Amino acid sequence: MFKKKDSPSASEHDQSVNENAQPLLEHLLAMRKLLIACFGALAVGFVVAFYFLCSPVMDFITSPIEARGVQVIYTAVSEAFTTQLKVSLVVGVILVSPFLFYQIWAFVKPALYDNEIRLFRALFFLALGLFLLGIVFCYRYVYALAINFFLVAGEDLATPLLSIDKYVGFLFSFILPFGVVFELPIGVFMATRMGWVTYDKLKSWRKFVFFGIFVLAAILTPPDIISQVMLGVPMFLLFEVGVQVSRFTKPRKTPDGLPIE
């Protein structure tokens, strides 16, 4: 009868599968390299922060309440040490954040068109600046106001003796969300650029976003109405800035001018 032979279509199929598997393997290897570099940098940043920066940073953190004569204490044997570890980790992340951002940029860059690289490089510095601006704004204005409010509200009821762990936890839960929230205009720009949202859609979603923002503010901040309002109002204002940015943002296109699916 007929002798069985390998079909050309089967060979082509196997070759196609191999070709598709190669980019996936390359992406996984690149992701592995990214994670190793980031975790290594975080370890170095943590060690430097713990041995050289922890004490001055702790003095800076506690200065707002010590200026009001409030004593900071610890109520567990390991509380002071574990708090120093937490602070050192956050400071370490801040120290190595430029390197982390660069690694992420290097990972994403090959997926961008040549005409987009300059734009996304500018967005990188803008995003970093907005994050730091959010933290500084919160610590300089909002956090000091909140501390004064809470201490004044409770000064007639009891003598304040603040646990260092709870105080630092309150500080981080208060200021870090502000840094993230200040990225909102960048997020809206990116979503518009990718074609996920439009200016008209954002306008029609305004009332739902308003409700969602204050729900998110209630989740991100300590459980009190003052903190929630202090985060919710800037969030909504930044969303409005993002809406106006989206008005002048065009969806991403290929170098040939075709929209990207």
PDB file of C-alpha atoms in Angstrom, residues 30-31 33-46 89-109 124 128 131:
ATOM      1  CA  ALA A  30      13.898  38.362  31.269  1.00  0.00           C
ATOM      2  CA  MET A  31      11.310  38.338  34.067  1.00  0.00           C
ATOM      3  CA  LYS A  33      16.500  38.417  35.615  1.00  0.00           C
ATOM      4  CA  LEU A  34      14.305  41.385  36.582  1.00  0.00           C
ATOM      5  CA  LEU A  35      13.125  39.744  39.830  1.00  0.00           C
ATOM      6  CA  ILE A  36      16.649  38.694  40.846  1.00  0.00           C
ATOM      7  CA  ALA A  37      18.008  42.200  40.235  1.00  0.00           C
ATOM      8  CA  CYS A  38      15.146  43.858  42.123  1.00  0.00           C
ATOM      9  CA  PHE A  39      15.321  41.559  45.156  1.00  0.00           C
ATOM     10  CA  GLY A  40      19.109  41.899  45.256  1.00  0.00           C
ATOM     11  CA  ALA A  41      18.850  45.689  45.177  1.00  0.00           C
ATOM     12  CA  LEU A  42      16.182  45.635  47.916  1.00  0.00           C
ATOM     13  CA  ALA A  43      18.443  43.520  50.122  1.00  0.00           C
ATOM     14  CA  VAL A  44      21.334  45.963  49.691  1.00  0.00           C
ATOM     15  CA  GLY A  45      19.071  48.959  50.306  1.00  0.00           C
ATOM     16  CA  PHE A  46      17.653  47.362  53.458  1.00  0.00           C
ATOM     17  CA  LEU A  89      12.667  48.258  54.602  1.00  0.00           C
ATOM     18  CA  VAL A  90      10.693  51.323  53.496  1.00  0.00           C
ATOM     19  CA  VAL A  91      13.806  53.510  53.459  1.00  0.00           C
ATOM     20  CA  GLY A  92      15.664  50.797  51.544  1.00  0.00           C
ATOM     21  CA  VAL A  93      12.940  50.724  48.900  1.00  0.00           C
ATOM     22  CA  ILE A  94      13.196  54.499  48.546  1.00  0.00           C
ATOM     23  CA  LEU A  95      16.989  54.328  48.243  1.00  0.00           C
ATOM     24  CA  VAL A  96      16.966  51.770  45.441  1.00  0.00           C
ATOM     25  CA  SER A  97      13.782  52.978  43.746  1.00  0.00           C
ATOM     26  CA  PRO A  98      15.682  54.623  40.835  1.00  0.00           C
ATOM     27  CA  PHE A  99      17.370  51.279  40.128  1.00  0.00           C
ATOM     28  CA  LEU A 100      14.043  49.420  40.429  1.00  0.00           C
ATOM     29  CA  PHE A 101      12.357  51.818  38.051  1.00  0.00           C
ATOM     30  CA  TYR A 102      15.242  51.490  35.606  1.00  0.00           C
ATOM     31  CA  GLN A 103      14.969  47.688  35.649  1.00  0.00           C
ATOM     32  CA  ILE A 104      11.238  47.867  34.993  1.00  0.00           C
ATOM     33  CA  TRP A 105      11.871  50.373  32.206  1.00  0.00           C
ATOM     34  CA  ALA A 106      14.479  48.087  30.615  1.00  0.00           C
ATOM     35  CA  PHE A 107      12.001  45.200  30.748  1.00  0.00           C
ATOM     36  CA  VAL A 108       9.161  47.175  29.127  1.00  0.00           C
ATOM     37  CA  LYS A 109      11.246  49.137  26.606  1.00  0.00           C
ATOM     38  CA  PHE A 124       8.996  57.754  34.176  1.00  0.00           C
ATOM     39  CA  LEU A 128       8.574  59.483  40.205  1.00  0.00           C
ATOM     40  CA  PHE A 131       4.974  60.051  43.902  1.00  0.00           C
TER      41      PHE A 131
END
